[in-house]
Coordinates of C-alpha atoms in Angstrom, one line a residue:
Chain A
M1 CA 0.0 0.0 0.0
R2 CA 1.5 3.3 -1.0
C3 CA 1.8 6.2 1.3
T4 CA -0.7 8.4 -0.4
T5 CA -3.3 5.6 -0.5
L6 CA -2.7 5.1 3.2
L7 CA -3.2 8.7 3.9
A8 CA -6.3 8.8 1.9
L9 CA -7.6 5.8 3.8
L10 CA -6.8 7.5 7.1
A11 CA -8.5 10.6 6.0
L12 CA -11.5 8.6 5.0
V13 CA -11.7 6.8 8.3
L14 CA -11.4 10.0 10.2
L15 CA -14.0 11.6 8.0
Y16 CA -16.3 8.7 8.5
L17 CA -15.8 8.9 12.3
V18 CA -16.5 12.6 12.2
S19 CA -19.7 12.2 10.2
G20 CA -20.8 9.4 12.4
A21 CA -20.1 11.6 15.4
L22 CA -22.2 14.4 14.0
V23 CA -25.1 12.1 13.2
F24 CA -25.1 10.3 16.5
Q25 CA -24.9 13.6 18.3
A26 CA -27.8 15.0 16.3
L27 CA -29.9 11.8 17.0
E28 CA -29.0 11.1 20.6
Q29 CA -28.4 14.4 22.3
P30 CA -32.1 15.6 22.5
Y31 CA -33.1 12.2 23.9
E32 CA -30.4 12.4 26.5
Q33 CA -31.4 15.9 27.6
Q34 CA -34.9 14.7 27.9
A35 CA -33.9 11.8 30.1
Q36 CA -31.8 14.1 32.2
K37 CA -34.7 16.5 32.6
D38 CA -37.0 13.6 33.5
L39 CA -34.6 12.4 36.1
G40 CA -34.4 15.9 37.7
E41 CA -38.2 16.2 37.8
T42 CA -38.6 12.8 39.4
R43 CA -36.0 13.7 42.0
E44 CA -37.8 16.9 42.8
K45 CA -41.1 15.0 43.1
F46 CA -39.5 12.5 45.4
L47 CA -38.0 15.1 47.6
R48 CA -41.3 16.9 47.9
A49 CA -43.2 13.7 48.6
H50 CA -40.8 12.7 51.3
P51 CA -39.7 15.8 53.1
C52 CA -37.9 13.8 55.7
V53 CA -35.1 12.9 53.2
S54 CA -32.6 15.6 52.7
P55 CA -31.2 16.2 49.3
H56 CA -27.8 15.4 50.4
E57 CA -28.8 12.0 51.7
L58 CA -30.6 11.2 48.5
G59 CA -27.5 12.2 46.6
L60 CA -25.5 9.8 48.6
F61 CA -28.0 7.0 48.1
I62 CA -28.1 7.6 44.3
K63 CA -24.3 7.5 44.3
E64 CA -24.4 4.2 46.1
V65 CA -27.0 2.8 43.6
A66 CA -24.9 3.9 40.7
D67 CA -21.8 2.2 42.2
A68 CA -23.8 -0.9 42.8
L69 CA -25.0 -0.8 39.2
G70 CA -21.5 -0.5 38.1
G71 CA -20.6 -3.4 40.3
G72 CA -23.2 -5.7 38.7
A73 CA -25.7 -5.7 41.5
D74 CA -29.3 -5.6 40.6
P75 CA -31.2 -2.9 42.4
E76 CA -34.6 -4.4 41.9
T77 CA -33.8 -7.5 43.9
N78 CA -33.7 -7.2 47.6
S79 CA -31.4 -9.1 49.9
T80 CA -33.7 -12.0 50.4
N81 CA -33.7 -13.4 46.9
I82 CA -30.0 -12.8 46.4
S83 CA -29.3 -16.5 46.6
N84 CA -31.4 -17.7 43.7
H85 CA -29.9 -15.6 41.0
S86 CA -26.3 -14.4 40.7
A87 CA -24.7 -12.8 37.8
W88 CA -21.8 -15.3 38.3
N89 CA -23.5 -18.6 38.3
L90 CA -22.0 -21.3 36.0
G91 CA -24.2 -20.5 33.0
S92 CA -23.6 -16.8 33.2
A93 CA -19.9 -17.3 33.7
F94 CA -19.8 -19.5 30.7
F95 CA -21.5 -16.8 28.7
F96 CA -19.1 -14.3 30.1
S97 CA -16.0 -16.2 29.0
G98 CA -17.7 -16.5 25.6
T99 CA -17.9 -12.7 25.4
I100 CA -14.2 -12.5 26.3
I101 CA -12.8 -14.9 23.7
T102 CA -15.1 -13.7 20.9
T103 CA -14.0 -10.1 21.9
I104 CA -17.7 -9.1 22.0
G105 CA -17.4 -7.9 25.6
Y106 CA -20.9 -6.8 26.5
G107 CA -19.8 -5.5 29.8
N108 CA -23.1 -6.2 31.5
A109 CA -21.0 -8.4 33.8
A110 CA -17.4 -7.2 34.2
L111 CA -14.7 -8.2 36.5
R112 CA -14.3 -6.4 39.9
T113 CA -11.5 -8.2 41.6
D114 CA -7.8 -7.8 40.8
A115 CA -7.3 -11.6 40.5
G116 CA -10.2 -11.8 38.1
R117 CA -8.7 -9.1 35.9
L118 CA -5.3 -10.7 35.8
F119 CA -6.8 -14.0 34.9
C120 CA -8.9 -12.3 32.3
I121 CA -5.9 -10.9 30.5
F122 CA -4.1 -14.2 30.2
Y123 CA -7.4 -16.0 29.5
A124 CA -8.0 -13.7 26.6
L125 CA -4.4 -14.0 25.3
V126 CA -4.9 -17.7 25.0
G127 CA -8.6 -17.8 24.2
I128 CA -8.8 -15.2 21.4
P129 CA -6.4 -17.0 19.1
L130 CA -7.9 -20.3 20.0
F131 CA -11.3 -19.1 19.2
G132 CA -10.0 -17.6 16.0
M133 CA -8.8 -21.0 14.9
L134 CA -12.2 -22.5 15.8
L135 CA -13.9 -19.8 13.9
A136 CA -11.7 -20.3 10.9
G137 CA -12.6 -24.0 10.8
V138 CA -16.3 -23.4 11.3
G139 CA -16.3 -20.6 8.6
D140 CA -14.5 -22.8 6.2
R141 CA -16.8 -25.7 6.7
L142 CA -19.8 -23.5 6.6
G143 CA -18.7 -21.7 3.4
S144 CA -17.8 -25.0 1.7
S145 CA -21.2 -26.6 2.5
L146 CA -23.0 -23.5 1.4
R147 CA -21.0 -23.3 -1.7
H148 CA -21.6 -26.9 -2.3
G149 CA -25.3 -26.3 -2.3
I150 CA -24.9 -23.2 -4.4
G151 CA -22.8 -25.2 -6.9
H152 CA -25.7 -27.6 -7.5
I153 CA -28.1 -24.7 -8.1
E154 CA -25.5 -23.1 -10.3
A155 CA -25.2 -26.2 -12.4
I156 CA -29.0 -26.2 -12.8
F157 CA -28.9 -22.6 -13.9
L158 CA -26.1 -23.3 -16.4
K159 CA -28.2 -26.1 -17.8
W160 CA -30.8 -23.5 -18.6
H161 CA -28.3 -21.5 -20.5
V162 CA -28.3 -18.6 -18.2
P163 CA -25.2 -16.4 -18.8
P164 CA -22.4 -17.1 -16.4
E165 CA -22.2 -13.5 -15.0
L166 CA -25.9 -13.7 -14.1
V167 CA -25.3 -17.1 -12.4
R168 CA -22.5 -15.6 -10.3
V169 CA -24.7 -12.7 -9.2
L170 CA -27.5 -15.1 -8.4
S171 CA -25.4 -17.4 -6.4
A172 CA -23.9 -14.5 -4.5
M173 CA -27.4 -13.3 -3.7
L174 CA -28.2 -16.8 -2.6
F175 CA -25.2 -16.9 -0.3
L176 CA -26.2 -13.6 1.3
L177 CA -29.9 -14.6 1.4
I178 CA -29.4 -18.0 3.0
G179 CA -26.9 -16.5 5.5
C180 CA -29.3 -13.7 6.4
L181 CA -32.1 -16.1 6.9
L182 CA -30.1 -18.4 9.0
F183 CA -28.1 -16.1 11.2
V184 CA -30.0 -12.8 11.3
L185 CA -33.7 -13.3 10.7
T186 CA -34.2 -16.5 12.7
P187 CA -32.4 -15.2 15.8
T188 CA -34.3 -12.0 15.4
F189 CA -37.6 -13.7 15.7
V190 CA -36.4 -15.9 18.5
F191 CA -35.2 -13.0 20.5
C192 CA -38.4 -11.1 19.8
Y193 CA -40.2 -14.0 21.4
M194 CA -37.8 -14.9 24.2
E195 CA -36.8 -11.4 25.3
D196 CA -39.9 -9.4 24.5
W197 CA -37.9 -7.0 22.4
S198 CA -39.3 -5.2 19.4
K199 CA -38.1 -6.3 16.0
L200 CA -35.8 -3.3 15.7
E201 CA -34.3 -3.9 19.1
A202 CA -33.7 -7.6 18.2
I203 CA -32.1 -6.7 14.9
Y204 CA -30.0 -4.1 16.6
F205 CA -28.9 -6.7 19.1
V206 CA -28.1 -9.2 16.4
I207 CA -26.0 -6.8 14.4
V208 CA -24.2 -5.4 17.4
T209 CA -23.3 -8.9 18.6
L210 CA -22.2 -10.4 15.3
T211 CA -20.0 -7.5 14.5
T212 CA -18.5 -8.0 17.9
V213 CA -19.2 -4.4 18.8
G214 CA -21.2 -5.6 21.8
F215 CA -22.5 -2.5 23.6
G216 CA -24.2 -4.5 26.2
D217 CA -27.4 -2.4 26.4
Y218 CA -29.3 -5.4 25.2
V219 CA -28.0 -8.8 26.2
A220 CA -29.7 -12.1 25.5
G221 CA -30.3 -14.2 28.5
A222 CA -29.4 -11.6 31.0
D223 CA -32.9 -11.2 32.3
P224 CA -33.1 -13.0 35.7
K225 CA -36.7 -14.0 35.0
Q226 CA -35.5 -16.0 32.0
D227 CA -34.5 -19.4 33.1
S228 CA -34.5 -22.1 30.4
P229 CA -31.2 -23.8 30.8
A230 CA -30.5 -24.4 27.1
Y231 CA -31.0 -20.8 26.1
Q232 CA -27.6 -19.3 26.8
P233 CA -25.6 -22.2 25.3
L234 CA -27.8 -21.9 22.2
V235 CA -27.1 -18.2 22.1
W236 CA -23.4 -19.0 22.3
F237 CA -23.5 -21.4 19.4
W238 CA -25.5 -19.0 17.4
I239 CA -22.8 -16.4 18.0
L240 CA -20.1 -18.8 16.9
F241 CA -21.8 -19.6 13.6
G242 CA -23.1 -16.1 13.1
L243 CA -19.6 -14.7 13.6
A244 CA -18.2 -16.9 10.9
Y245 CA -20.9 -15.8 8.5
F246 CA -20.6 -12.2 9.4
A247 CA -16.9 -12.1 9.0
S248 CA -17.4 -13.2 5.5
V249 CA -20.0 -10.5 4.9
L250 CA -17.8 -7.8 6.4
T251 CA -14.9 -9.0 4.3
T252 CA -17.1 -8.7 1.3
I253 CA -18.1 -5.2 2.1
G254 CA -14.5 -4.3 2.8
N255 CA -13.5 -5.7 -0.5
W256 CA -16.1 -3.7 -2.2
L257 CA -14.8 -0.6 -0.6
K258 CA -11.3 -1.6 -1.6
A259 CA -12.3 -2.5 -5.1
V260 CA -13.8 0.9 -5.6
S261 CA -10.5 2.5 -4.9
R262 CA -8.5 0.1 -7.0
R263 CA -8.0 1.3 -10.5
T264 CA -4.6 0.3 -11.7
R265 CA -4.3 -1.9 -14.7
A266 CA -2.0 -4.5 -13.2
E267 CA -4.2 -5.1 -10.2
M268 CA -7.2 -5.3 -12.4
G269 CA -5.5 -8.0 -14.4
G270 CA -4.9 -9.9 -11.3
L271 CA -8.4 -9.6 -10.2
T272 CA -9.9 -10.8 -13.4
A273 CA -7.7 -13.8 -13.3
Q274 CA -9.0 -14.3 -9.8
A275 CA -12.5 -13.8 -10.9
A276 CA -12.0 -16.3 -13.7
S277 CA -10.7 -18.8 -11.2
W278 CA -13.8 -18.5 -9.2
T279 CA -15.8 -21.2 -10.8
G280 CA -12.7 -23.4 -10.8
T281 CA -12.4 -23.2 -7.1
V282 CA -15.7 -24.9 -6.5
T283 CA -14.6 -28.0 -8.2
A284 CA -10.9 -27.8 -7.4
R285 CA -11.3 -27.2 -3.7
V286 CA -11.9 -30.9 -2.8
T287 CA -8.6 -31.9 -4.3
Q288 CA -6.9 -28.9 -2.8
R289 CA -8.1 -29.8 0.7
T290 CA -6.5 -33.1 0.6
L291 CA -3.1 -31.8 -0.2
P292 CA -0.5 -31.2 2.5
T293 CA -0.6 -27.6 3.5
A294 CA 1.5 -25.1 1.7
P295 CA 3.8 -26.9 -0.7
L296 CA 5.6 -23.7 -1.4
P297 CA 8.2 -23.8 -4.1
E298 CA 11.6 -23.1 -2.7
K299 CA 12.3 -20.3 -5.1
E300 CA 9.6 -18.2 -3.5
R301 CA 11.2 -18.5 -0.1
P302 CA 14.4 -16.4 -0.2
P303 CA 13.1 -13.0 -1.1
L304 CA 10.2 -12.9 1.3
P305 CA 9.2 -15.0 4.1
P306 CA 6.0 -16.8 3.0
L307 CA 3.8 -16.7 6.0
P308 CA 0.6 -15.8 4.4
C309 CA -1.5 -14.4 7.2
P310 CA -0.5 -11.5 9.4
A311 CA -3.6 -11.8 11.6
Q312 CA -2.9 -15.3 12.8
P313 CA 0.3 -15.8 14.7
V314 CA -0.6 -19.3 15.6
G315 CA -0.8 -20.3 12.0
L316 CA -4.2 -21.6 11.3
P317 CA -4.5 -24.8 9.4
Q318 CA -6.5 -23.0 6.7
S319 CA -4.3 -20.1 6.1
P320 CA -1.9 -21.7 3.7
V321 CA -4.8 -23.1 1.7
S322 CA -6.3 -19.7 0.9
P323 CA -3.7 -18.3 -1.4
E324 CA -3.5 -21.5 -3.3
K325 CA -7.2 -21.5 -3.8
V326 CA -7.1 -18.0 -5.1
A327 CA -4.5 -19.1 -7.5
T328 CA -6.3 -22.2 -8.6
P329 CA -5.2 -22.9 -12.1
S330 CA -8.0 -22.0 -14.4
P331 CA -7.4 -20.3 -17.7
P332 CA -8.2 -16.6 -17.4
T333 CA -10.9 -16.6 -19.9
A334 CA -13.0 -13.8 -18.8
S335 CA -11.4 -10.5 -19.7
A336 CA -14.2 -8.3 -18.6
L337 CA -13.2 -6.0 -15.9
D338 CA -16.6 -5.7 -14.5
Y339 CA -16.9 -5.1 -10.8
P340 CA -19.6 -7.6 -10.1
S341 CA -17.6 -10.6 -11.0
E342 CA -14.6 -9.2 -9.2
N343 CA -16.7 -8.8 -6.1
L344 CA -18.0 -12.3 -6.4
A345 CA -14.5 -13.6 -6.5
F346 CA -14.1 -11.9 -3.2
I347 CA -17.2 -13.4 -1.8
D348 CA -15.9 -16.8 -2.8
E349 CA -12.5 -16.1 -1.4
S350 CA -13.7 -14.5 1.8
S351 CA -16.0 -17.2 2.9
D352 CA -13.1 -19.7 2.8
T353 CA -10.8 -18.1 5.3
Q354 CA -12.6 -17.1 8.3
S355 CA -11.5 -15.7 11.5
E356 CA -12.7 -12.7 13.4
R357 CA -10.1 -10.8 11.6
G358 CA -10.8 -12.9 8.6
C359 CA -10.8 -9.8 6.5
A360 CA -7.1 -9.6 6.8
L361 CA -6.5 -13.0 5.2
P362 CA -7.6 -13.0 1.6
R363 CA -5.7 -9.8 0.7
A364 CA -2.7 -10.7 2.7
P365 CA -0.7 -12.4 -0.1
R366 CA -0.9 -9.5 -2.4
G367 CA 0.1 -6.9 0.1
R368 CA 2.8 -9.1 1.2
R369 CA 4.3 -9.4 -2.2
R370 CA 4.4 -5.7 -2.8
P371 CA 7.9 -5.2 -1.6
N372 CA 9.1 -7.8 -3.9
P373 CA 11.6 -5.9 -6.1
P374 CA 11.3 -8.0 -9.3
R375 CA 7.6 -7.4 -9.4
K376 CA 6.4 -7.1 -12.9
P377 CA 3.2 -5.3 -13.9
A378 CA 2.5 -7.9 -16.4
R379 CA 2.3 -10.6 -13.7
P380 CA 0.3 -9.1 -10.9
R381 CA -0.5 -12.3 -9.3
G382 CA 3.1 -13.2 -9.4
P383 CA 3.1 -15.3 -6.3
G384 CA 0.2 -17.3 -7.6
R385 CA 1.6 -18.5 -10.8
P386 CA 4.7 -20.3 -9.5
R387 CA 2.5 -21.8 -6.9
D388 CA 0.3 -23.3 -9.6
K389 CA 3.2 -25.4 -10.7
G390 CA 3.6 -26.6 -7.2
V391 CA 0.0 -27.7 -6.9
P392 CA -0.8 -30.6 -9.1
V393 CA -4.5 -30.4 -9.6
Chain B
V1 CA -36.5 5.6 37.7
I2 CA -32.9 6.0 38.6
L3 CA -32.2 2.6 37.1
E4 CA -34.0 3.5 33.8
A5 CA -32.2 6.8 33.6
W6 CA -28.9 5.2 34.3
V7 CA -29.5 2.7 31.5
K8 CA -30.4 5.6 29.2
G9 CA -26.9 7.0 29.9
V10 CA -27.8 9.8 32.2
N11 CA -25.4 10.3 35.0
P12 CA -27.5 10.4 38.2
K13 CA -25.1 12.4 40.1
G14 CA -25.0 15.2 37.6
N15 CA -27.4 18.1 37.5
S16 CA -28.6 19.5 34.2
T17 CA -25.7 21.8 33.8
N18 CA -23.0 19.2 33.3
P19 CA -21.7 18.4 29.8
S20 CA -23.7 16.1 27.7
N21 CA -22.8 12.6 26.8
W22 CA -23.4 13.3 23.2
D23 CA -21.4 16.4 22.5
F24 CA -19.1 16.2 19.6
G25 CA -16.1 14.7 21.3
S26 CA -18.1 12.0 22.9
S27 CA -20.0 11.2 19.7
F28 CA -16.7 10.9 18.0
F29 CA -15.5 8.6 20.7
F30 CA -18.7 6.6 20.3
A31 CA -18.2 6.3 16.5
G32 CA -14.7 5.2 17.2
T33 CA -15.9 2.4 19.5
V34 CA -18.3 1.3 16.8
V35 CA -16.0 1.0 13.9
T36 CA -13.2 -0.6 15.9
T37 CA -15.8 -3.1 17.3
I38 CA -14.8 -2.2 20.8
G39 CA -18.2 -1.2 21.9
Y40 CA -17.8 -0.1 25.5
G41 CA -21.5 0.4 25.9
N42 CA -21.3 3.2 28.3
L43 CA -22.8 5.2 25.4
A44 CA -25.2 3.4 23.3
P45 CA -27.9 4.8 21.0
S46 CA -31.3 4.8 22.6
T47 CA -33.5 6.3 19.9
E48 CA -34.9 4.2 17.1
A49 CA -33.3 6.4 14.4
G50 CA -30.0 6.2 16.2
R51 CA -30.1 2.4 16.3
V52 CA -31.0 2.0 12.6
F53 CA -28.2 4.4 11.7
C54 CA -25.8 2.6 14.0
V55 CA -26.5 -0.7 12.3
F56 CA -25.7 0.6 8.8
Y57 CA -22.9 2.7 10.1
A58 CA -21.3 -0.4 11.6
L59 CA -21.8 -2.4 8.4
V60 CA -19.9 0.1 6.4
G61 CA -17.5 1.4 9.0
I62 CA -16.1 -1.8 10.3
P63 CA -14.8 -3.1 7.0
L64 CA -13.5 0.3 6.2
N65 CA -11.5 0.3 9.4
V66 CA -10.2 -3.2 8.9
V67 CA -9.0 -2.3 5.4
F68 CA -7.3 0.8 6.8
L69 CA -5.6 -1.1 9.6
N70 CA -4.6 -3.8 7.3
S71 CA -3.1 -1.6 4.7
L72 CA -1.3 0.4 7.4
G73 CA 0.2 -2.8 8.8
T74 CA 1.3 -4.1 5.5
G75 CA 2.6 -0.7 4.4
L76 CA 4.8 -0.3 7.4
R77 CA 6.0 -3.9 7.0
A78 CA 6.7 -3.4 3.4
Q79 CA 8.8 -0.3 4.2
L80 CA 10.8 -2.2 6.7
A81 CA 11.3 -5.1 4.4
A82 CA 12.3 -2.8 1.5
R83 CA 14.9 -1.2 3.7
E84 CA 16.5 -4.3 4.9
R85 CA 17.7 -6.8 2.4
W86 CA 19.0 -9.2 4.9
E87 CA 20.1 -12.0 2.8
E88 CA 22.5 -10.0 0.6
R89 CA 24.4 -8.5 3.5
P90 CA 27.3 -10.1 5.3
L91 CA 26.8 -11.4 8.7
R92 CA 28.5 -8.5 10.6
S93 CA 26.2 -5.8 9.3
Q94 CA 23.1 -7.8 10.1
L95 CA 23.6 -7.5 13.8
P96 CA 23.3 -3.7 14.0
Q97 CA 20.3 -3.9 11.8
V98 CA 18.6 -6.4 14.1
L99 CA 19.4 -4.2 17.0
G100 CA 18.1 -1.1 15.2
L101 CA 14.9 -2.8 14.2
G102 CA 14.4 -4.1 17.7
L103 CA 15.0 -0.7 19.1
G104 CA 12.5 0.8 16.7
L105 CA 10.0 -1.8 17.6
T106 CA 10.5 -1.3 21.3
L107 CA 10.2 2.4 21.0
G108 CA 7.0 2.0 19.0
T109 CA 5.6 -0.4 21.4
L110 CA 6.5 1.9 24.3
A111 CA 4.8 4.8 22.5
T112 CA 1.6 2.9 21.6
L113 CA 1.2 0.2 24.2
V114 CA 2.9 1.3 27.3
L115 CA 2.8 5.0 27.6
P116 CA -0.9 5.6 27.0
P117 CA -2.0 3.3 29.8
V118 CA 0.3 5.1 32.2
A119 CA -1.0 8.5 30.9
F120 CA -4.6 7.3 31.2
S121 CA -4.1 6.0 34.7
H122 CA -2.6 9.3 35.7
V123 CA -5.4 11.4 34.2
E124 CA -8.2 9.2 35.4
G125 CA -6.8 8.5 38.8
W126 CA -6.7 4.7 38.2
S127 CA -4.0 2.5 39.5
L128 CA -1.4 1.3 37.0
S129 CA -2.9 -2.2 36.9
E130 CA -6.3 -0.7 36.1
G131 CA -4.7 1.4 33.4
F132 CA -3.1 -1.7 31.8
Y133 CA -6.3 -3.7 32.2
F134 CA -8.1 -0.9 30.4
A135 CA -5.6 -0.8 27.6
F136 CA -5.7 -4.5 27.2
I137 CA -9.5 -4.7 27.1
T138 CA -9.5 -1.9 24.6
L139 CA -6.9 -3.0 22.2
S140 CA -8.1 -6.6 22.2
T141 CA -11.4 -4.9 21.2
I142 CA -13.2 -6.8 24.0
G143 CA -14.4 -3.5 25.5
F144 CA -16.3 -4.4 28.7
G145 CA -16.8 -0.7 29.4
D146 CA -16.1 -1.0 33.1
Y147 CA -13.3 1.4 32.6
V148 CA -13.7 4.1 30.0
V149 CA -11.6 7.2 29.6
G150 CA -13.2 10.6 30.1
R151 CA -16.3 9.4 31.9
D152 CA -15.8 10.8 35.4
P153 CA -18.1 13.9 35.5
S154 CA -16.3 15.4 38.4
K155 CA -13.2 15.9 36.4
Y156 CA -12.5 18.5 33.8
Y157 CA -11.3 17.1 30.6
V158 CA -9.8 18.8 27.7
S159 CA -12.4 18.7 24.9
V160 CA -10.1 16.8 22.5
Y161 CA -9.3 14.2 25.2
R162 CA -11.7 11.6 23.9
S163 CA -10.8 12.3 20.3
L164 CA -7.1 11.8 21.3
A165 CA -8.2 8.5 22.9
V166 CA -9.8 7.4 19.6
L167 CA -6.6 8.3 17.7
W168 CA -4.6 6.3 20.2
I169 CA -7.0 3.3 19.7
L170 CA -6.5 3.5 16.0
L171 CA -2.8 3.8 16.3
G172 CA -2.5 1.0 18.8
L173 CA -4.6 -1.3 16.7
A174 CA -2.5 -0.5 13.6
W175 CA 0.7 -1.1 15.6
L176 CA -0.7 -4.4 16.8
T177 CA -1.4 -5.3 13.2
L178 CA 2.1 -4.5 12.3
L179 CA 3.5 -6.6 15.1
L180 CA 1.3 -9.4 14.0
S181 CA 2.5 -9.3 10.5
L182 CA 6.1 -8.7 11.5
G183 CA 6.3 -11.2 14.3
P184 CA 6.7 -14.4 12.3
V185 CA 9.1 -12.7 9.9
L186 CA 11.3 -11.5 12.7
L187 CA 11.2 -14.8 14.4
R188 CA 12.2 -16.6 11.3
R189 CA 15.0 -14.2 10.6
C190 CA 16.3 -14.2 14.1
S191 CA 16.3 -18.0 14.2
R192 CA 18.1 -18.1 11.0
L193 CA 20.6 -15.6 12.1
W194 CA 21.0 -17.4 15.4
L195 CA 21.7 -20.7 13.6
L196 CA 24.2 -18.9 11.3
V197 CA 25.9 -17.4 14.3
R198 CA 26.0 -20.5 16.2
G199 CA 27.3 -22.4 13.2
L200 CA 30.2 -19.9 13.0
G201 CA 30.9 -20.2 16.7
L202 CA 30.4 -16.6 17.6
Q203 CA 29.3 -15.4 20.9
E204 CA 26.8 -12.7 20.0
G205 CA 24.5 -15.3 18.8
P206 CA 21.7 -15.2 21.3
A207 CA 21.7 -11.4 21.2
P208 CA 19.1 -10.9 18.5
D209 CA 16.7 -13.4 19.9
P210 CA 15.4 -11.4 22.9
E211 CA 14.9 -8.6 20.3
G212 CA 12.6 -10.7 18.3
L213 CA 10.9 -12.9 20.8
P214 CA 8.9 -10.3 22.8
R215 CA 7.1 -9.2 19.7
P216 CA 5.1 -12.3 19.0
K217 CA 4.3 -12.6 22.6
K218 CA 2.2 -9.4 22.3
S219 CA 0.8 -10.4 19.0
P220 CA -2.2 -12.5 20.0
I221 CA -3.9 -9.6 21.6
S222 CA -5.9 -8.7 18.5
A223 CA -5.8 -12.0 16.7

């Protein structure tokens, strides 16, 4: 990535942040002021109704309540029923560790003790990469099974003499649609039913969770009245699968954003080759999977260290597969530089290599190879070609 | 009522004169926590329109941010790799380079990962361990929200304080990305160098190793 591009991106991100700040401010500030005013009025009313309470004492009490809220205590429960529900029973603690390693971090329950915090740091250091590996595996399997089904449908379409570009668009739509249905809409209705949220609240919760933003203003299964034992583990598994799906969706969006800014001829050539290889991957992936990981030709090794993924220090089993799959040998027949097919190639690519930071993976090989001095514009996917020879398909 | 108001993000201690949670600086901070997927949750949109906008904002903003961090990491790495052609140099000149690289990395780590927690704990009145806990929870993008900078209403903050915090988060994440991409490379080179040195029977052999080893240790933070 060149310096100017980088600066432009930085400016774009900052601009995006500023615009978001302005919009959120415009949307939320009036509501906040209203809430503050309401609170003040209620306080006045309370003071008038109970003249025996001095404002100072009330202030102290409120402060105490606020601290307890921060400490995870529930002000609605009194001390008698404290035993039957704790925020740290086994199920909730399981859910909590889930929010750590997925980096969602709702924060509705957070650690208060020093020992807990210390443990949390090391727990996260081990758990997050571990979960990344699991996520990559799940995403890969999920993507491949989805693509398998889509491949069948695609074959049917091709039998009907539908043009290939249209087929690609259709299959991408199918991928998005099925994923949305499975991981966004179904949970939305489930949460509507289980948690008594409105549709919008449920969708908001789903998106905030699956993007791992995790504000924690809505948390599934946090309601103490809710006590079906299978609910929270189910939520956890939904999070696992949904994250795998969402990582691919986010990657796709990121790639769209990137593709819009990418205009150079060399890169376009590379992308078309990639797009052309798209259909090839569907059939070739089975044979690729059985190969030992990363049979890199030796001549690639000296100029640059070929660890293909910066985001995975632990070396996921899938990571070496992805560049090969991208470079699957299929003749670059399509010369059209249209964006749709390019994006579809990204969709295909992105759903293979999943991790939370899965977005980093598919592009990694190209960025990596940039510093390679003998880079020729005529061979933009330079690293891919020699690898083709190493991969007997 | 207090509970509801607290959930809505109103500070119960404050009277109506204290600064809003949704002034520009805080909104900027909030936008930062959205696109970096930290999501502290001390501020969360509570109106319908705000939520709808937040969903789409996140859908566009998160990939944008990832692309940015990614390109920053690879760009920095590419510069480093371009400057150092390790294999073509003789052995003697490799050692200072390793040292220089290690020094640069240490300084960068100090500037992005060590100094800010100290500064935060000073400004916020946290203990050092709390400061590092906050930095870790933030940069791993877990974001519990039990410690958030610039939240204490009894303190006066410079208006750009939270914006600075967002910039620190961006920089820290980028630095982590760089370390992630650089870690394996460094490890490989150091191990090769070490083998080379040991093969020649020199004594400086283990020197580059402690340079390279601390990096990957930090790397899993945002993996």
